[in-house]
Structures are given as C-alpha cells and as structure tokens.
PDB file of C-alpha atoms in Angstrom:
ATOM      1  CA  MET A   1     100.481  58.920  41.682  1.00  0.00           C
ATOM      2  CA  GLU A   2     104.186  57.905  41.142  1.00  0.00           C
ATOM      3  CA  PRO A   3     105.213  54.538  42.357  1.00  0.00           C
ATOM      4  CA  LEU A   4     107.005  54.007  45.563  1.00  0.00           C
ATOM      5  CA  ARG A   5     110.761  53.810  45.389  1.00  0.00           C
ATOM      6  CA  LEU A   6     112.128  50.778  47.274  1.00  0.00           C
ATOM      7  CA  ALA A   7     115.562  49.389  48.122  1.00  0.00           C
ATOM      8  CA  ILE A   8     115.978  45.673  48.909  1.00  0.00           C
ATOM      9  CA  CYS A   9     119.071  44.724  50.855  1.00  0.00           C
ATOM     10  CA  ASP A  10     119.703  40.997  51.279  1.00  0.00           C
ATOM     11  CA  ASP A  11     122.914  38.968  50.605  1.00  0.00           C
ATOM     12  CA  LEU A  12     120.942  36.034  49.227  1.00  0.00           C
ATOM     13  CA  PRO A  13     119.626  36.424  45.610  1.00  0.00           C
ATOM     14  CA  GLU A  14     116.760  33.960  46.208  1.00  0.00           C
ATOM     15  CA  GLU A  15     115.548  36.103  49.133  1.00  0.00           C
ATOM     16  CA  ARG A  16     115.710  39.288  46.975  1.00  0.00           C
ATOM     17  CA  GLU A  17     113.734  37.406  44.149  1.00  0.00           C
ATOM     18  CA  ALA A  18     111.086  36.299  46.660  1.00  0.00           C
ATOM     19  CA  LEU A  19     110.452  39.877  47.794  1.00  0.00           C
ATOM     20  CA  LEU A  20     110.393  41.144  44.180  1.00  0.00           C
ATOM     21  CA  ALA A  21     107.784  38.443  43.307  1.00  0.00           C
ATOM     22  CA  LEU A  22     105.675  39.700  46.198  1.00  0.00           C
ATOM     23  CA  LEU A  23     106.060  43.393  45.287  1.00  0.00           C
ATOM     24  CA  GLU A  24     104.995  42.509  41.714  1.00  0.00           C
ATOM     25  CA  GLN A  25     101.727  41.067  42.972  1.00  0.00           C
ATOM     26  CA  ALA A  26     101.033  43.982  45.298  1.00  0.00           C
ATOM     27  CA  PRO A  27      98.178  46.533  44.564  1.00  0.00           C
ATOM     28  CA  ILE A  28     100.634  49.437  44.864  1.00  0.00           C
ATOM     29  CA  ALA A  29     103.208  50.149  42.172  1.00  0.00           C
ATOM     30  CA  THR A  30     106.831  50.087  43.154  1.00  0.00           C
ATOM     31  CA  VAL A  31     110.220  50.580  41.557  1.00  0.00           C
ATOM     32  CA  CYS A  32     113.018  48.516  43.190  1.00  0.00           C
ATOM     33  CA  ALA A  33     116.807  48.804  43.504  1.00  0.00           C
ATOM     34  CA  GLN A  34     118.605  45.666  44.777  1.00  0.00           C
ATOM     35  CA  PHE A  35     121.708  45.490  47.044  1.00  0.00           C
ATOM     36  CA  ALA A  36     123.610  42.374  48.101  1.00  0.00           C
ATOM     37  CA  SER A  37     125.307  43.874  51.104  1.00  0.00           C
ATOM     38  CA  SER A  38     124.895  46.613  53.697  1.00  0.00           C
ATOM     39  CA  GLU A  39     128.099  48.224  52.457  1.00  0.00           C
ATOM     40  CA  GLU A  40     126.751  48.385  48.848  1.00  0.00           C
ATOM     41  CA  LEU A  41     123.530  50.010  50.137  1.00  0.00           C
ATOM     42  CA  LEU A  42     125.303  52.645  52.212  1.00  0.00           C
ATOM     43  CA  GLU A  43     127.669  53.573  49.243  1.00  0.00           C
ATOM     44  CA  ALA A  44     124.502  54.303  47.141  1.00  0.00           C
ATOM     45  CA  PHE A  45     122.233  55.727  49.749  1.00  0.00           C
ATOM     46  CA  ARG A  46     121.306  59.297  49.623  1.00  0.00           C
ATOM     47  CA  PRO A  47     118.524  61.039  51.723  1.00  0.00           C
ATOM     48  CA  GLY A  48     115.465  61.168  49.694  1.00  0.00           C
ATOM     49  CA  GLY A  49     116.444  58.515  47.244  1.00  0.00           C
ATOM     50  CA  PHE A  50     113.988  55.890  48.463  1.00  0.00           C
ATOM     51  CA  ASP A  51     110.512  55.725  50.027  1.00  0.00           C
ATOM     52  CA  LEU A  52     111.076  52.551  51.865  1.00  0.00           C
ATOM     53  CA  LEU A  53     114.049  50.130  52.736  1.00  0.00           C
ATOM     54  CA  LEU A  54     113.453  46.363  53.022  1.00  0.00           C
ATOM     55  CA  MET A  55     116.427  45.298  55.009  1.00  0.00           C
ATOM     56  CA  ASP A  56     117.784  41.873  55.919  1.00  0.00           C
ATOM     57  CA  ILE A  57     119.450  41.697  59.346  1.00  0.00           C
ATOM     58  CA  TYR A  58     121.844  38.731  59.166  1.00  0.00           C
ATOM     59  CA  MET A  59     124.269  39.288  56.298  1.00  0.00           C
ATOM     60  CA  ASP A  60     127.954  38.668  55.631  1.00  0.00           C
ATOM     61  CA  GLY A  61     130.048  41.680  56.670  1.00  0.00           C
ATOM     62  CA  MET A  62     127.968  44.507  58.207  1.00  0.00           C
ATOM     63  CA  THR A  63     124.662  43.515  59.575  1.00  0.00           C
ATOM     64  CA  GLY A  64     121.456  45.205  58.672  1.00  0.00           C
ATOM     65  CA  VAL A  65     121.146  46.655  62.164  1.00  0.00           C
ATOM     66  CA  GLU A  66     124.482  48.276  61.951  1.00  0.00           C
ATOM     67  CA  ALA A  67     123.712  49.624  58.401  1.00  0.00           C
ATOM     68  CA  VAL A  68     120.416  51.195  59.680  1.00  0.00           C
ATOM     69  CA  ARG A  69     122.258  52.875  62.601  1.00  0.00           C
ATOM     70  CA  LYS A  70     124.490  54.553  59.917  1.00  0.00           C
ATOM     71  CA  ILE A  71     121.427  55.473  57.729  1.00  0.00           C
ATOM     72  CA  ARG A  72     119.599  56.938  60.609  1.00  0.00           C
ATOM     73  CA  GLU A  73     122.655  59.432  61.029  1.00  0.00           C
ATOM     74  CA  MET A  74     121.845  60.530  57.485  1.00  0.00           C
ATOM     75  CA  ASP A  75     118.080  60.238  57.345  1.00  0.00           C
ATOM     76  CA  GLU A  76     115.843  60.190  60.397  1.00  0.00           C
ATOM     77  CA  THR A  77     112.545  59.695  58.595  1.00  0.00           C
ATOM     78  CA  ILE A  78     112.842  57.127  55.786  1.00  0.00           C
ATOM     79  CA  PRO A  79     110.547  54.072  56.598  1.00  0.00           C
ATOM     80  CA  ILE A  80     112.472  51.008  57.120  1.00  0.00           C
ATOM     81  CA  ALA A  81     111.227  47.461  57.458  1.00  0.00           C
ATOM     82  CA  PHE A  82     113.542  44.538  58.744  1.00  0.00           C
ATOM     83  CA  THR A  83     113.049  41.184  56.934  1.00  0.00           C
ATOM     84  CA  THR A  84     114.517  38.318  59.073  1.00  0.00           C
ATOM     85  CA  THR A  85     114.056  34.841  60.420  1.00  0.00           C
ATOM     86  CA  SER A  86     114.629  36.069  64.054  1.00  0.00           C
ATOM     87  CA  THR A  87     112.752  38.429  66.455  1.00  0.00           C
ATOM     88  CA  GLU A  88     115.975  38.801  68.506  1.00  0.00           C
ATOM     89  CA  HIS A  89     116.311  42.432  67.401  1.00  0.00           C
ATOM     90  CA  THR A  90     112.867  43.737  68.175  1.00  0.00           C
ATOM     91  CA  LEU A  91     114.019  46.139  70.813  1.00  0.00           C
ATOM     92  CA  GLU A  92     116.607  47.602  68.630  1.00  0.00           C
ATOM     93  CA  SER A  93     114.188  47.871  65.801  1.00  0.00           C
ATOM     94  CA  TYR A  94     112.106  50.063  68.070  1.00  0.00           C
ATOM     95  CA  ARG A  95     115.081  52.301  68.995  1.00  0.00           C
ATOM     96  CA  LEU A  96     115.874  52.798  65.324  1.00  0.00           C
ATOM     97  CA  SER A  97     112.410  53.742  64.525  1.00  0.00           C
ATOM     98  CA  VAL A  98     111.973  50.744  62.183  1.00  0.00           C
ATOM     99  CA  LEU A  99     108.427  50.737  60.774  1.00  0.00           C
ATOM    100  CA  LYS A 100     107.929  46.991  60.477  1.00  0.00           C
ATOM    101  CA  TYR A 101     109.483  43.790  61.503  1.00  0.00           C
ATOM    102  CA  LEU A 102     108.665  41.153  58.768  1.00  0.00           C
ATOM    103  CA  GLU A 103     109.382  37.481  59.605  1.00  0.00           C
ATOM    104  CA  LYS A 104     110.550  35.274  56.744  1.00  0.00           C
ATOM    105  CA  PRO A 105     109.153  33.834  54.861  1.00  0.00           C
ATOM    106  CA  VAL A 106     107.418  37.212  54.239  1.00  0.00           C
ATOM    107  CA  ARG A 107     103.722  36.838  53.322  1.00  0.00           C
ATOM    108  CA  GLN A 108     101.918  38.763  50.659  1.00  0.00           C
ATOM    109  CA  LYS A 109      99.658  40.273  53.206  1.00  0.00           C
ATOM    110  CA  ASP A 110     102.612  41.681  55.066  1.00  0.00           C
ATOM    111  CA  ILE A 111     103.959  43.319  51.975  1.00  0.00           C
ATOM    112  CA  ASN A 112     100.513  44.728  50.872  1.00  0.00           C
ATOM    113  CA  ASP A 113      99.894  46.168  54.448  1.00  0.00           C
ATOM    114  CA  LEU A 114     103.424  47.615  54.565  1.00  0.00           C
ATOM    115  CA  LEU A 115     103.071  49.381  51.140  1.00  0.00           C
ATOM    116  CA  HIS A 116      99.597  50.727  52.101  1.00  0.00           C
ATOM    117  CA  LEU A 117     101.054  52.242  55.179  1.00  0.00           C
ATOM    118  CA  VAL A 118     104.029  53.861  53.504  1.00  0.00           C
ATOM    119  CA  LYS A 119     101.853  55.177  50.800  1.00  0.00           C
ATOM    120  CA  LEU A 120      99.443  56.675  53.196  1.00  0.00           C
ATOM    121  CA  GLN A 121     102.369  58.320  55.069  1.00  0.00           C
ATOM    122  CA  ARG A 122     103.743  59.807  51.996  1.00  0.00           C
ATOM    123  CA  ASP A 123     100.433  60.989  50.668  1.00  0.00           C
ATOM    124  CA  SER A 124      99.360  62.581  53.921  1.00  0.00           C
ATOM    125  CA  ALA A 125     102.632  64.260  54.789  1.00  0.00           C
ATOM    126  CA  PRO A 126     102.438  68.113  55.252  1.00  0.00           C
ATOM    127  CA  ARG A 127     103.470  69.887  52.150  1.00  0.00           C
ATOM    128  CA  LEU A 128     104.590  73.383  50.905  1.00  0.00           C
ATOM    129  CA  THR A 129     102.466  74.651  48.000  1.00  0.00           C
ATOM    130  CA  ILE A 130     104.407  76.712  45.494  1.00  0.00           C
ATOM    131  CA  ARG A 131     104.015  78.037  42.077  1.00  0.00           C
ATOM    132  CA  GLN A 132     106.580  77.364  39.420  1.00  0.00           C
ATOM    133  CA  GLY A 133     106.350  77.694  35.719  1.00  0.00           C
ATOM    134  CA  GLY A 134     102.668  78.644  35.876  1.00  0.00           C
ATOM    135  CA  GLU A 135     101.836  75.351  37.685  1.00  0.00           C
ATOM    136  CA  THR A 136     101.122  74.562  41.323  1.00  0.00           C
ATOM    137  CA  GLN A 137     103.280  72.021  43.029  1.00  0.00           C
ATOM    138  CA  LYS A 138     102.976  70.510  46.469  1.00  0.00           C
ATOM    139  CA  ILE A 139     106.308  69.425  47.959  1.00  0.00           C
ATOM    140  CA  PRO A 140     106.368  67.222  51.095  1.00  0.00           C
ATOM    141  CA  LEU A 141     108.119  69.125  53.888  1.00  0.00           C
ATOM    142  CA  SER A 142     110.027  65.912  54.729  1.00  0.00           C
ATOM    143  CA  GLU A 143     111.630  66.251  51.283  1.00  0.00           C
ATOM    144  CA  LEU A 144     113.216  69.700  52.113  1.00  0.00           C
ATOM    145  CA  PHE A 145     116.603  70.193  53.648  1.00  0.00           C
ATOM    146  CA  TYR A 146     116.431  74.027  53.807  1.00  0.00           C
ATOM    147  CA  LEU A 147     115.279  77.171  51.930  1.00  0.00           C
ATOM    148  CA  GLU A 148     117.562  80.099  51.046  1.00  0.00           C
ATOM    149  CA  GLN A 149     116.795  83.535  49.810  1.00  0.00           C
ATOM    150  CA  LYS A 150     119.229  84.888  47.061  1.00  0.00           C
ATOM    151  CA  ALA A 151     118.426  88.263  45.649  1.00  0.00           C
ATOM    152  CA  HIS A 152     114.833  87.953  44.208  1.00  0.00           C
ATOM    153  CA  HIS A 153     114.674  84.234  44.251  1.00  0.00           C
ATOM    154  CA  VAL A 154     114.054  81.404  46.832  1.00  0.00           C
ATOM    155  CA  PHE A 155     116.045  78.130  46.449  1.00  0.00           C
ATOM    156  CA  LEU A 156     114.612  74.959  47.835  1.00  0.00           C
ATOM    157  CA  TYR A 157     117.230  72.284  48.456  1.00  0.00           C
ATOM    158  CA  ARG A 158     115.737  68.859  48.512  1.00  0.00           C
ATOM    159  CA  ARG A 159     116.776  65.474  50.079  1.00  0.00           C
ATOM    160  CA  ASP A 160     117.281  63.876  46.689  1.00  0.00           C
ATOM    161  CA  GLY A 161     119.956  66.503  45.866  1.00  0.00           C
ATOM    162  CA  GLY A 162     117.720  68.441  43.535  1.00  0.00           C
ATOM    163  CA  THR A 163     117.111  72.237  43.772  1.00  0.00           C
ATOM    164  CA  LEU A 164     114.031  74.326  42.965  1.00  0.00           C
ATOM    165  CA  GLN A 165     114.269  78.069  42.174  1.00  0.00           C
ATOM    166  CA  LEU A 166     111.301  80.290  42.711  1.00  0.00           C
ATOM    167  CA  TYR A 167     110.781  83.902  42.156  1.00  0.00           C
ATOM    168  CA  GLY A 168     109.618  85.659  45.218  1.00  0.00           C
ATOM    169  CA  LYS A 169     110.406  85.996  48.971  1.00  0.00           C
ATOM    170  CA  LEU A 170     111.243  83.490  51.632  1.00  0.00           C
ATOM    171  CA  SER A 171     108.907  85.404  54.069  1.00  0.00           C
ATOM    172  CA  ASP A 172     105.940  84.580  51.937  1.00  0.00           C
ATOM    173  CA  LEU A 173     106.514  80.772  52.257  1.00  0.00           C
ATOM    174  CA  LEU A 174     107.188  80.783  56.128  1.00  0.00           C
ATOM    175  CA  PRO A 175     103.328  80.774  57.161  1.00  0.00           C
ATOM    176  CA  GLN A 176     103.094  77.296  55.563  1.00  0.00           C
ATOM    177  CA  LEU A 177     106.011  76.128  57.817  1.00  0.00           C
ATOM    178  CA  GLU A 178     104.425  77.284  61.123  1.00  0.00           C
ATOM    179  CA  GLY A 179     104.016  74.275  63.504  1.00  0.00           C
ATOM    180  CA  GLN A 180     106.539  72.288  61.436  1.00  0.00           C
ATOM    181  CA  PRO A 181     110.176  71.410  62.587  1.00  0.00           C
ATOM    182  CA  PHE A 182     111.657  74.369  60.644  1.00  0.00           C
ATOM    183  CA  PHE A 183     113.639  77.304  62.047  1.00  0.00           C
ATOM    184  CA  CYS A 184     115.154  80.411  60.375  1.00  0.00           C
ATOM    185  CA  PRO A 185     118.686  80.931  61.825  1.00  0.00           C
ATOM    186  CA  HIS A 186     119.204  83.717  59.469  1.00  0.00           C
ATOM    187  CA  LYS A 187     117.065  86.119  57.512  1.00  0.00           C
ATOM    188  CA  SER A 188     118.018  84.317  54.312  1.00  0.00           C
ATOM    189  CA  TYR A 189     117.638  80.785  55.507  1.00  0.00           C
ATOM    190  CA  CYS A 190     115.017  78.369  56.878  1.00  0.00           C
ATOM    191  CA  VAL A 191     116.094  74.883  57.812  1.00  0.00           C
ATOM    192  CA  ASN A 192     114.403  71.662  58.504  1.00  0.00           C
ATOM    193  CA  LEU A 193     115.639  70.565  61.843  1.00  0.00           C
ATOM    194  CA  ALA A 194     115.277  66.898  61.111  1.00  0.00           C
ATOM    195  CA  PHE A 195     118.210  67.182  58.850  1.00  0.00           C
ATOM    196  CA  VAL A 196     120.512  69.156  61.147  1.00  0.00           C
ATOM    197  CA  ARG A 197     123.470  67.032  62.345  1.00  0.00           C
ATOM    198  CA  GLY A 198     124.652  69.496  64.882  1.00  0.00           C
ATOM    199  CA  ILE A 199     125.640  73.095  65.670  1.00  0.00           C
ATOM    200  CA  ASN A 200     129.109  74.154  64.613  1.00  0.00           C
ATOM    201  CA  GLU A 201     130.255  76.583  67.224  1.00  0.00           C
ATOM    202  CA  GLU A 202     133.372  77.500  65.244  1.00  0.00           C
ATOM    203  CA  TYR A 203     131.630  78.514  62.100  1.00  0.00           C
ATOM    204  CA  GLN A 204     128.373  79.502  63.812  1.00  0.00           C
ATOM    205  CA  SER A 205     126.250  77.398  61.651  1.00  0.00           C
ATOM    206  CA  TYR A 206     123.962  74.336  61.474  1.00  0.00           C
ATOM    207  CA  ASP A 207     125.853  71.402  60.041  1.00  0.00           C
ATOM    208  CA  MET A 208     123.349  69.620  57.724  1.00  0.00           C
ATOM    209  CA  VAL A 209     123.404  65.933  57.144  1.00  0.00           C
ATOM    210  CA  ASP A 210     124.567  66.423  53.464  1.00  0.00           C
ATOM    211  CA  GLY A 211     127.656  68.313  54.655  1.00  0.00           C
ATOM    212  CA  LYS A 212     126.424  71.787  53.983  1.00  0.00           C
ATOM    213  CA  LYS A 213     126.587  74.540  56.554  1.00  0.00           C
ATOM    214  CA  VAL A 214     123.724  76.982  57.057  1.00  0.00           C
ATOM    215  CA  PRO A 215     124.837  80.182  58.830  1.00  0.00           C
ATOM    216  CA  ILE A 216     123.405  81.287  62.111  1.00  0.00           C
ATOM    217  CA  SER A 217     123.174  85.032  62.524  1.00  0.00           C
ATOM    218  CA  ARG A 218     124.631  86.600  65.629  1.00  0.00           C
ATOM    219  CA  SER A 219     121.274  87.650  66.875  1.00  0.00           C
ATOM    220  CA  ASN A 220     119.863  84.179  66.516  1.00  0.00           C
ATOM    221  CA  ARG A 221     122.502  82.070  68.159  1.00  0.00           C
ATOM    222  CA  THR A 222     120.667  81.472  71.328  1.00  0.00           C
ATOM    223  CA  LYS A 223     117.341  80.852  69.703  1.00  0.00           C
ATOM    224  CA  ALA A 224     119.037  78.554  67.179  1.00  0.00           C
ATOM    225  CA  LYS A 225     120.632  76.417  69.795  1.00  0.00           C
ATOM    226  CA  ARG A 226     117.412  76.263  71.814  1.00  0.00           C
ATOM    227  CA  ALA A 227     115.261  75.438  68.750  1.00  0.00           C
ATOM    228  CA  TYR A 228     117.488  72.423  67.918  1.00  0.00           C
ATOM    229  CA  GLU A 229     117.596  71.299  71.446  1.00  0.00           C
ATOM    230  CA  ASP A 230     113.836  71.482  71.712  1.00  0.00           C
ATOM    231  CA  PHE A 231     113.433  69.597  68.566  1.00  0.00           C
ATOM    232  CA  LEU A 232     115.847  66.689  69.803  1.00  0.00           C
ATOM    233  CA  PHE A 233     114.013  66.507  73.075  1.00  0.00           C
ATOM    234  CA  ALA A 234     110.681  66.281  71.340  1.00  0.00           C
ATOM    235  CA  ARG A 235     111.911  63.632  69.051  1.00  0.00           C
ATOM    236  CA  THR A 236     113.246  61.535  72.085  1.00  0.00           C
ATOM    237  CA  ARG A 237     109.949  61.822  73.809  1.00  0.00           C
ATOM    238  CA  GLY A 238     108.105  60.732  70.647  1.00  0.00           C
ATOM    239  CA  ALA A 239     110.341  57.755  70.247  1.00  0.00           C
ATOM    240  CA  ARG A 240     109.637  56.314  73.680  1.00  0.00           C
TER     241      ARG A 240
END
C-alpha cells in the first residue's frame, strides 16, 4: 500500500522537525512536505494532493484556522489535524470538520492513532472499479471530480489534476455510483457534488472547485439544483 501523503505547516522549524521525528517512528509509512506559513501551503495546495494536513494554529501572518477555512472552500474532505498549545479553537475545529486536535508537545501515540485513522478511512472509502490496460483498478470516489463521455471513451477527472481515459460508456459505470453523492446534470457528465462550488445560472452549469464548468442540460435544471441543495442540506446535518 502506498504511503500516506502528508503536509506539515508550522512556522517554527523545530516544531516541524519534532513532527517529522514522530512520523519516522510511526508504524505507517508517510511522505511529507513541509510549509513554513499558511500562505506557502495555500499556494501549493491542490485538492487530492495530500492525504492529511498537520496544521499549526498560531503562526506569523495568516493563522492556521484562517488557512483551513480557505482549504475547505477547495476541498471538503481532506483530513486535517490541528497541532497547537491551546484548546481555544476547539469549537471552530468542529465547524471546519477537523479530524483531530493535537496538543503540543505531540505524543507518539497521538501520531500513531491519527495515522491509523486516516489510513483506515482511505482504505475503506467507496471505490469505482474500472478496467484499464488489461488491469483492474479501484479508484476512491472521493478522488473523482467528475466523469465525462466523449465519443466512445469515458474520461475520469481526478482531484490531483490527473485524467484517466477508458474505452466504454458512462452509463456502464453509473450503477457503481448509486447511493453516493454523484449526479448526472447532462447525459455526458456525472459530477461529485462534494466538489461543486455552486450553480452558475448564467452558463447553466455546475461550477467545480477547480474552476471547470460542467454543463446542465435544459431538462435537468430543476433536478440539478435540487440534487445540489439536498447534498448541502445533508452535509450540514451531518456536521452537527
């Protein structure tokens, strides 16, 4: 199994080194990118680029809480853990769907438990089974922005910016998406509603978090709006 991809954001080098030392001793393999400020992290952040963010709260410039608010506008699902000396922002952490709140100095057990939880979530996530190049692949649904039919091929657009091209029909994949937060606003498209930023009335499209626009057919306008509103309502209830 591939290692967990982590981002550590802390303005103090010694704090980043302390976390790296704990991660090196953890039983789950990780690869880590380091950032010395919220601004630096936000500049590099792309949905799907990391499996976990370890985020300090009190930093020069933009705070960790402010940065996470911006990250949540781009990615609703990435696991985030705050590392801090204060419990002052516990309520805000809950509102931002932060997975863990780790008090400094962070203990080895805290890191081990966090990595186990993130790995369990990643490995148990619903997946789309496809055949490509004679091999079977299982792609986590949380990694998919949307699917598009073009002629005799289906294109899968991923959170990490990558694209998979399959020979076949979109309709053959849809049964695997039943019961998941996906909606087909057009006969040639199926979108992950978790990555819809809003509905563009002018262009009659879903505005995706990566800036793309997915068209909504005339016959699906009402259904597309209702599907997105229902998704937002369900997510709000789940966060309470």
